[in-house]
Amino acid sequence: MVAPAASHGRWHTHSASVMGTQASLTFWHTDDKTASLVIQAVFDEFRRIDHTYSPYKASSLLSHVNRQASHRPQVIDEEFVRLVDKSLYFSRMTEGAFDVTYASLGWRYDYRQGQQPSETERLALLPAINFRWVALDPQSATIKFLHANVRIDLGGVAKGYAVDQAVRILKRLGVTNASVSAGGDSRLLGAKRGKPWIVGIKHPRSEKADEAVIHLPLTDTAISTSGDYERYFIDAQSGERVHHIINPKTGRPTETVSSVTILGPQGFDTDPMSTSVFVMGIKKGLALVNRLEGFDAIIIDRQGKVFYSDGLIEPH
Ligand code: AMP
Ligand code: MG
């Protein structure tokens, strides 16, 4: 007797190093051939985003804009416009806590080499940090910088956008259950074997890799975490933790919290919001999140104390 043909659905998983971080994808599919196409399409998209917006690649469109936009308006495309427009929207909403021109000075930090700008350099480049120097014209799709030393870096928004793009591809190819992440930015699609996905928030100071302090059961959500443990070095002289989230007012790494997680509908918002709340700190950050419909936050301060937005606190 021949056994009846079963539908061989199974979980597929793939990870790779891209966009300066580790990206991974897990999803359910009944057809192995289509599943390979899914992996190919998602990771091609991640590589495209990396090539277009990496500040570390001289050939990226972003690097080109950074070289030219203080001289004359640069023609970009609709996607680039949307990324900058979203960033400027967050700058206005956070009164400049989120500011992609942080890179005007931020590019002088090298976390791998343990280097930071000198005091002279900080004071010289600080005036160039101001989102108002970015003149974006969505109609003509052009960008111009109104100050000679301006540089932008979309590192606070591009990974969230990338996981949203991945979800678009997954849905188009018929995937209904998936988890996709790029560094601290993830999206969950549907459930995992009928149960929620369990996403862990890392202990900011754990010696053990990937030790989680909080586990969240999630479906159909975006979740972004910003942490001062992601990219940092300890300054030999001061003993200070020099990390990658910069206070635009001082040009120095922020000093209030160690981890911010934001939950919301899409990575395009949760990513810049996690970076924003990180800069704003507990009080102002939670006030912002509580004011917005559809978002929640979990903040861990430098002493390890955990703070939740109103939506996560059960009423008594
Ligand atoms: P995230 O990975 O979302 O935590 O964001 C951190 C990244 O955002 C950094 O690696 C920088 O590329 C960028 N960034 C740092 N400080 C700021 C800031 N104040 N506003 C906007 N982007 C920032
Ligand atoms: Mg973020």
Tab-separated table of C-alpha atoms and ligand atoms in Angstrom:
chain	number	residue	atom	x	y	z
A	1	MET	CA	0.000	0.000	0.000
A	2	VAL	CA	1.222	3.420	-0.845
A	3	ALA	CA	0.811	5.926	1.955
A	4	PRO	CA	-1.301	8.926	0.995
A	5	ALA	CA	0.790	11.941	0.031
A	6	ALA	CA	1.075	14.222	2.999
A	7	SER	CA	1.766	17.898	2.887
A	8	HIS	CA	5.305	18.156	4.224
A	9	GLY	CA	5.163	21.521	5.858
A	10	ARG	CA	8.145	22.345	8.010
A	11	TRP	CA	10.001	25.184	9.656
A	12	HIS	CA	12.788	26.786	7.694
A	13	THR	CA	15.492	28.937	9.169
A	14	HIS	CA	18.368	31.016	7.882
A	15	SER	CA	20.716	33.615	9.340
A	16	ALA	CA	23.490	35.776	7.952
A	17	SER	CA	25.630	38.710	8.873
A	18	VAL	CA	24.315	41.810	7.068
A	19	MET	CA	23.661	45.531	7.796
A	20	GLY	CA	26.385	45.417	10.438
A	21	THR	CA	24.468	42.857	12.474
A	22	GLN	CA	23.111	39.318	12.548
A	23	ALA	CA	19.842	38.832	10.661
A	24	SER	CA	17.696	35.733	10.980
A	25	LEU	CA	14.508	34.344	9.573
A	26	THR	CA	12.323	31.417	10.701
A	27	PHE	CA	9.102	30.508	8.885
A	28	TRP	CA	6.711	27.713	8.062
A	29	HIS	CA	6.318	26.530	4.486
A	30	THR	CA	4.849	23.468	2.842
A	31	ASP	CA	7.109	23.603	-0.186
A	32	ASP	CA	10.909	23.431	0.144
A	33	LYS	CA	11.537	24.996	-3.274
A	34	THR	CA	9.433	28.055	-2.508
A	35	ALA	CA	11.036	28.212	0.936
A	36	SER	CA	14.497	28.641	-0.646
A	37	LEU	CA	13.094	31.407	-2.833
A	38	VAL	CA	11.704	33.085	0.277
A	39	ILE	CA	15.120	32.995	1.965
A	40	GLN	CA	16.810	34.289	-1.174
A	41	ALA	CA	14.346	37.175	-1.580
A	42	VAL	CA	14.460	38.290	2.057
A	43	PHE	CA	18.253	38.238	2.329
A	44	ASP	CA	18.661	39.888	-1.102
A	45	GLU	CA	16.482	42.692	0.224
A	46	PHE	CA	18.616	43.018	3.385
A	47	ARG	CA	21.759	43.203	1.247
A	48	ARG	CA	20.172	45.816	-1.032
A	49	ILE	CA	19.259	47.990	1.965
A	50	ASP	CA	22.790	47.575	3.327
A	51	HIS	CA	24.406	48.550	-0.007
A	52	THR	CA	22.165	51.585	-0.367
A	53	TYR	CA	22.293	53.018	3.153
A	54	SER	CA	25.525	51.829	4.753
A	55	PRO	CA	27.653	54.753	5.959
A	56	TYR	CA	30.651	52.385	5.930
A	57	LYS	CA	30.485	51.668	2.197
A	58	ALA	CA	31.918	54.510	0.118
A	59	SER	CA	29.809	53.308	-2.832
A	60	SER	CA	26.443	53.543	-1.009
A	61	LEU	CA	23.902	56.162	-2.020
A	62	LEU	CA	23.982	57.433	1.563
A	63	SER	CA	27.761	58.004	1.390
A	64	HIS	CA	27.304	59.819	-1.910
A	65	VAL	CA	24.654	62.071	-0.346
A	66	ASN	CA	26.908	62.722	2.655
A	67	ARG	CA	29.721	63.809	0.328
A	68	GLN	CA	27.594	66.028	-1.917
A	69	ALA	CA	24.434	67.314	-0.212
A	70	SER	CA	26.041	70.281	1.518
A	71	HIS	CA	27.249	71.497	-1.902
A	72	ARG	CA	24.066	71.037	-3.946
A	73	PRO	CA	20.694	69.252	-3.746
A	74	GLN	CA	21.002	65.522	-4.399
A	75	VAL	CA	18.394	63.498	-6.224
A	76	ILE	CA	17.409	60.478	-4.179
A	77	ASP	CA	14.492	58.083	-4.660
A	78	GLU	CA	11.094	57.584	-3.076
A	79	GLU	CA	12.387	55.064	-0.519
A	80	PHE	CA	15.258	57.291	0.624
A	81	VAL	CA	12.741	60.156	0.932
A	82	ARG	CA	10.508	58.000	3.146
A	83	LEU	CA	13.405	56.998	5.428
A	84	VAL	CA	14.559	60.603	5.894
A	85	ASP	CA	10.981	61.843	6.219
A	86	LYS	CA	10.293	59.279	8.965
A	87	SER	CA	13.501	60.342	10.734
A	88	LEU	CA	12.542	64.027	10.596
A	89	TYR	CA	9.070	63.158	11.879
A	90	PHE	CA	10.679	61.474	14.911
A	91	SER	CA	13.030	64.439	15.380
A	92	ARG	CA	10.068	66.782	15.606
A	93	MET	CA	8.102	64.446	17.863
A	94	THR	CA	11.038	63.975	20.277
A	95	GLU	CA	12.272	67.578	20.166
A	96	GLY	CA	15.504	66.452	18.588
A	97	ALA	CA	16.295	63.388	20.752
A	98	PHE	CA	16.162	61.355	17.539
A	99	ASP	CA	18.350	63.083	14.981
A	100	VAL	CA	20.022	61.420	11.998
A	101	THR	CA	22.501	64.325	11.788
A	102	TYR	CA	24.048	62.952	15.009
A	103	ALA	CA	26.419	61.398	12.451
A	104	SER	CA	28.026	64.791	11.746
A	105	LEU	CA	30.045	64.018	14.878
A	106	GLY	CA	28.988	60.383	15.297
A	107	TRP	CA	31.163	59.257	12.388
A	108	ARG	CA	34.216	60.083	14.510
A	109	TYR	CA	33.392	57.263	16.935
A	110	ASP	CA	34.964	53.912	16.146
A	111	TYR	CA	33.683	51.287	18.570
A	112	ARG	CA	35.851	48.494	17.207
A	113	GLN	CA	39.019	50.537	17.509
A	114	GLY	CA	37.925	52.092	20.804
A	115	GLN	CA	38.180	55.631	19.436
A	116	GLN	CA	36.113	58.724	20.131
A	117	PRO	CA	36.321	62.340	18.980
A	118	SER	CA	38.587	64.714	20.875
A	119	GLU	CA	37.029	67.549	22.846
A	120	THR	CA	38.129	70.038	20.156
A	121	GLU	CA	36.520	67.934	17.472
A	122	ARG	CA	33.317	67.514	19.493
A	123	LEU	CA	32.937	71.264	19.947
A	124	ALA	CA	33.767	71.944	16.303
A	125	LEU	CA	31.255	69.455	14.890
A	126	LEU	CA	28.450	69.784	17.452
A	127	PRO	CA	26.764	72.728	15.655
A	128	ALA	CA	26.314	70.476	12.604
A	129	ILE	CA	24.045	68.168	14.639
A	130	ASN	CA	20.601	69.567	13.987
A	131	PHE	CA	17.841	67.952	11.939
A	132	ARG	CA	16.821	71.433	10.748
A	133	TRP	CA	19.909	71.425	8.521
A	134	VAL	CA	18.274	68.701	6.426
A	135	ALA	CA	16.143	70.150	3.631
A	136	LEU	CA	14.087	67.341	2.150
A	137	ASP	CA	11.851	67.981	-0.839
A	138	PRO	CA	9.582	64.952	-1.329
A	139	GLN	CA	8.090	66.396	-4.568
A	140	SER	CA	11.395	66.563	-6.424
A	141	ALA	CA	12.884	63.741	-4.286
A	142	THR	CA	15.910	65.839	-3.403
A	143	ILE	CA	17.894	66.364	-0.246
A	144	LYS	CA	20.159	69.261	0.658
A	145	PHE	CA	22.206	69.958	3.798
A	146	LEU	CA	22.161	73.562	5.014
A	147	HIS	CA	25.430	73.299	6.959
A	148	ALA	CA	28.840	72.319	5.609
A	149	ASN	CA	29.643	69.584	8.153
A	150	VAL	CA	26.349	67.694	8.132
A	151	ARG	CA	26.310	63.924	7.711
A	152	ILE	CA	23.379	61.612	8.215
A	153	ASP	CA	23.181	57.980	9.307
A	154	LEU	CA	19.966	55.966	9.131
A	155	GLY	CA	21.166	53.286	11.583
A	156	GLY	CA	18.326	54.137	13.974
A	157	VAL	CA	15.561	53.426	11.454
A	158	ALA	CA	16.836	51.213	8.611
A	159	LYS	CA	16.755	47.831	10.377
A	160	GLY	CA	13.144	48.272	11.449
A	161	TYR	CA	12.325	49.214	7.880
A	162	ALA	CA	14.230	46.148	6.659
A	163	VAL	CA	12.213	43.711	8.787
A	164	ASP	CA	8.997	45.340	7.524
A	165	GLN	CA	10.228	44.813	3.971
A	166	ALA	CA	10.921	41.172	4.855
A	167	VAL	CA	7.352	40.759	6.103
A	168	ARG	CA	6.028	42.230	2.838
A	169	ILE	CA	8.032	39.642	0.897
A	170	LEU	CA	6.936	36.808	3.212
A	171	LYS	CA	3.255	37.669	2.809
A	172	ARG	CA	3.611	37.962	-0.963
A	173	LEU	CA	5.102	34.476	-1.089
A	174	GLY	CA	2.302	32.997	0.997
A	175	VAL	CA	4.044	32.767	4.374
A	176	THR	CA	1.676	33.194	7.323
A	177	ASN	CA	3.896	32.198	10.267
A	178	ALA	CA	7.332	33.716	10.669
A	179	SER	CA	9.813	35.496	12.857
A	180	VAL	CA	12.345	37.818	11.267
A	181	SER	CA	15.009	39.886	12.959
A	182	ALA	CA	17.900	42.188	12.136
A	183	GLY	CA	19.932	42.819	15.281
A	184	GLY	CA	17.549	44.316	17.842
A	185	ASP	CA	14.624	44.721	15.452
A	186	SER	CA	12.134	41.900	14.922
A	187	ARG	CA	8.725	41.177	13.509
A	188	LEU	CA	6.483	38.259	14.273
A	189	LEU	CA	3.966	37.047	11.757
A	190	GLY	CA	1.165	34.774	12.965
A	191	ALA	CA	1.883	32.215	15.665
A	192	LYS	CA	4.365	29.390	16.207
A	193	ARG	CA	2.646	25.986	16.315
A	194	GLY	CA	-0.555	27.618	17.486
A	195	LYS	CA	1.220	29.426	20.306
A	196	PRO	CA	2.754	32.898	20.505
A	197	TRP	CA	6.406	33.421	19.619
A	198	ILE	CA	8.518	33.911	22.714
A	199	VAL	CA	10.873	36.869	22.392
A	200	GLY	CA	13.525	37.454	25.051
A	201	ILE	CA	14.819	40.850	26.131
A	202	LYS	CA	18.523	40.522	26.848
A	203	HIS	CA	20.049	41.165	30.214
A	204	PRO	CA	22.044	44.336	29.461
A	205	ARG	CA	25.027	43.285	31.588
A	206	SER	CA	25.023	39.500	31.388
A	207	GLU	CA	28.318	37.712	30.792
A	208	LYS	CA	26.404	34.899	29.134
A	209	ALA	CA	25.503	35.562	25.516
A	210	ASP	CA	21.769	35.948	24.908
A	211	GLU	CA	20.693	35.600	28.544
A	212	ALA	CA	17.166	36.998	28.687
A	213	VAL	CA	15.670	38.854	31.651
A	214	ILE	CA	12.158	39.098	30.282
A	215	HIS	CA	10.252	36.766	27.959
A	216	LEU	CA	7.348	38.130	25.948
A	217	PRO	CA	4.749	35.972	24.154
A	218	LEU	CA	3.991	37.765	20.879
A	219	THR	CA	2.074	37.414	17.618
A	220	ASP	CA	1.758	39.876	14.717
A	221	THR	CA	3.897	42.544	16.339
A	222	ALA	CA	7.056	44.503	15.755
A	223	ILE	CA	9.558	44.673	18.599
A	224	SER	CA	12.723	46.779	18.695
A	225	THR	CA	15.374	46.890	21.375
A	226	SER	CA	18.132	49.486	21.667
A	227	GLY	CA	20.929	48.617	24.064
A	228	ASP	CA	24.157	50.201	25.256
A	229	TYR	CA	25.748	46.731	25.075
A	230	GLU	CA	25.339	46.380	21.304
A	231	ARG	CA	28.215	48.552	20.149
A	232	TYR	CA	30.506	50.006	22.781
A	233	PHE	CA	33.907	50.118	24.394
A	234	ILE	CA	35.025	51.074	27.885
A	235	ASP	CA	37.202	54.178	27.895
A	236	ALA	CA	40.506	53.252	29.537
A	237	GLN	CA	40.954	56.618	31.244
A	238	SER	CA	37.482	57.443	32.526
A	239	GLY	CA	36.096	53.903	32.790
A	240	GLU	CA	32.998	55.172	30.969
A	241	ARG	CA	30.950	53.039	28.642
A	242	VAL	CA	31.238	54.672	25.216
A	243	HIS	CA	28.266	53.294	23.257
A	244	HIS	CA	26.508	53.931	19.983
A	245	ILE	CA	23.455	55.969	20.985
A	246	ILE	CA	24.354	59.622	20.949
A	247	ASN	CA	22.657	62.509	22.692
A	248	PRO	CA	22.382	65.100	19.899
A	249	LYS	CA	22.604	67.930	22.429
A	250	THR	CA	26.073	66.926	23.677
A	251	GLY	CA	27.424	64.675	20.936
A	252	ARG	CA	28.250	62.133	23.643
A	253	PRO	CA	26.724	58.715	24.377
A	254	THR	CA	23.621	58.974	26.566
A	255	GLU	CA	23.957	58.035	30.234
A	256	THR	CA	20.500	57.251	31.551
A	257	VAL	CA	19.320	53.763	30.565
A	258	SER	CA	20.857	50.530	29.323
A	259	SER	CA	18.024	49.016	27.294
A	260	VAL	CA	14.785	50.156	25.678
A	261	THR	CA	12.290	47.831	24.030
A	262	ILE	CA	9.341	49.133	22.032
A	263	LEU	CA	6.340	47.089	20.888
A	264	GLY	CA	4.123	48.320	18.070
A	265	PRO	CA	2.644	47.482	14.686
A	266	GLN	CA	5.688	48.031	12.440
A	267	GLY	CA	9.470	48.210	12.656
A	268	PHE	CA	9.506	51.483	10.730
A	269	ASP	CA	8.142	53.070	13.944
A	270	THR	CA	9.362	50.794	16.751
A	271	ASP	CA	12.991	51.096	15.589
A	272	PRO	CA	13.287	54.913	15.691
A	273	MET	CA	11.096	54.945	18.798
A	274	SER	CA	13.451	52.639	20.727
A	275	THR	CA	16.402	54.870	19.835
A	276	SER	CA	14.356	57.992	20.715
A	277	VAL	CA	13.224	56.716	24.120
A	278	PHE	CA	16.789	55.627	24.835
A	279	VAL	CA	17.943	59.240	24.399
A	280	MET	CA	14.926	60.758	26.198
A	281	GLY	CA	15.315	58.603	29.317
A	282	ILE	CA	12.696	57.029	31.563
A	283	LYS	CA	10.373	59.904	32.426
A	284	LYS	CA	10.093	61.673	29.084
A	285	GLY	CA	10.387	58.409	27.172
A	286	LEU	CA	7.531	56.688	28.995
A	287	ALA	CA	5.397	59.828	28.710
A	288	LEU	CA	5.880	59.752	24.935
A	289	VAL	CA	5.017	56.054	24.624
A	290	ASN	CA	1.966	56.373	26.912
A	291	ARG	CA	0.692	59.222	24.773
A	292	LEU	CA	0.852	57.172	21.563
A	293	GLU	CA	-1.843	54.679	20.621
A	294	GLY	CA	-0.648	51.131	19.877
A	295	PHE	CA	2.840	51.290	21.411
A	296	ASP	CA	4.368	49.916	24.595
A	297	ALA	CA	7.793	50.117	26.199
A	298	ILE	CA	10.027	48.194	28.581
A	299	ILE	CA	12.991	50.185	29.846
A	300	ILE	CA	15.898	48.841	31.912
A	301	ASP	CA	17.978	51.493	33.669
A	302	ARG	CA	21.695	51.318	34.407
A	303	GLN	CA	21.033	49.674	37.792
A	304	GLY	CA	18.934	46.924	36.215
A	305	LYS	CA	15.574	48.300	37.339
A	306	VAL	CA	12.724	47.642	34.892
A	307	PHE	CA	10.062	50.200	33.921
A	308	TYR	CA	6.908	49.472	31.905
A	309	SER	CA	4.550	51.688	29.920
A	310	ASP	CA	0.923	51.887	31.107
A	311	GLY	CA	-0.318	49.352	28.546
A	312	LEU	CA	1.839	46.595	30.071
A	313	ILE	CA	0.813	47.223	33.677
A	314	GLU	CA	-2.302	45.292	34.710
A	315	PRO	CA	-4.917	47.460	36.382
A	316	HIS	CA	-5.419	46.571	40.063
B	1	AMP	P1	19.213	51.178	17.328
B	1	AMP	O1	20.061	50.180	16.600
B	1	AMP	O2	17.834	51.259	16.833
B	1	AMP	O3	19.318	51.060	18.786
B	1	AMP	O4	19.787	52.604	16.993
B	1	AMP	C1	21.131	52.903	17.231
B	1	AMP	C2	21.721	53.437	15.981
B	1	AMP	O5	21.053	54.664	15.647
B	1	AMP	C3	23.166	53.796	16.138
B	1	AMP	O6	24.009	52.712	15.816
B	1	AMP	C4	23.301	54.952	15.157
B	1	AMP	O7	23.441	54.448	13.845
B	1	AMP	C5	21.966	55.638	15.235
B	1	AMP	N1	21.878	56.723	16.249
B	1	AMP	C6	22.658	56.941	17.339
B	1	AMP	N2	22.224	58.002	18.046
B	1	AMP	C7	21.136	58.479	17.372
B	1	AMP	C8	20.242	59.584	17.596
B	1	AMP	N3	20.337	60.380	18.648
B	1	AMP	N4	19.239	59.762	16.696
B	1	AMP	C9	19.111	58.950	15.616
B	1	AMP	N5	19.908	57.920	15.365
B	1	AMP	C10	20.913	57.672	16.227
B	2	MG	MG	15.944	51.478	17.284
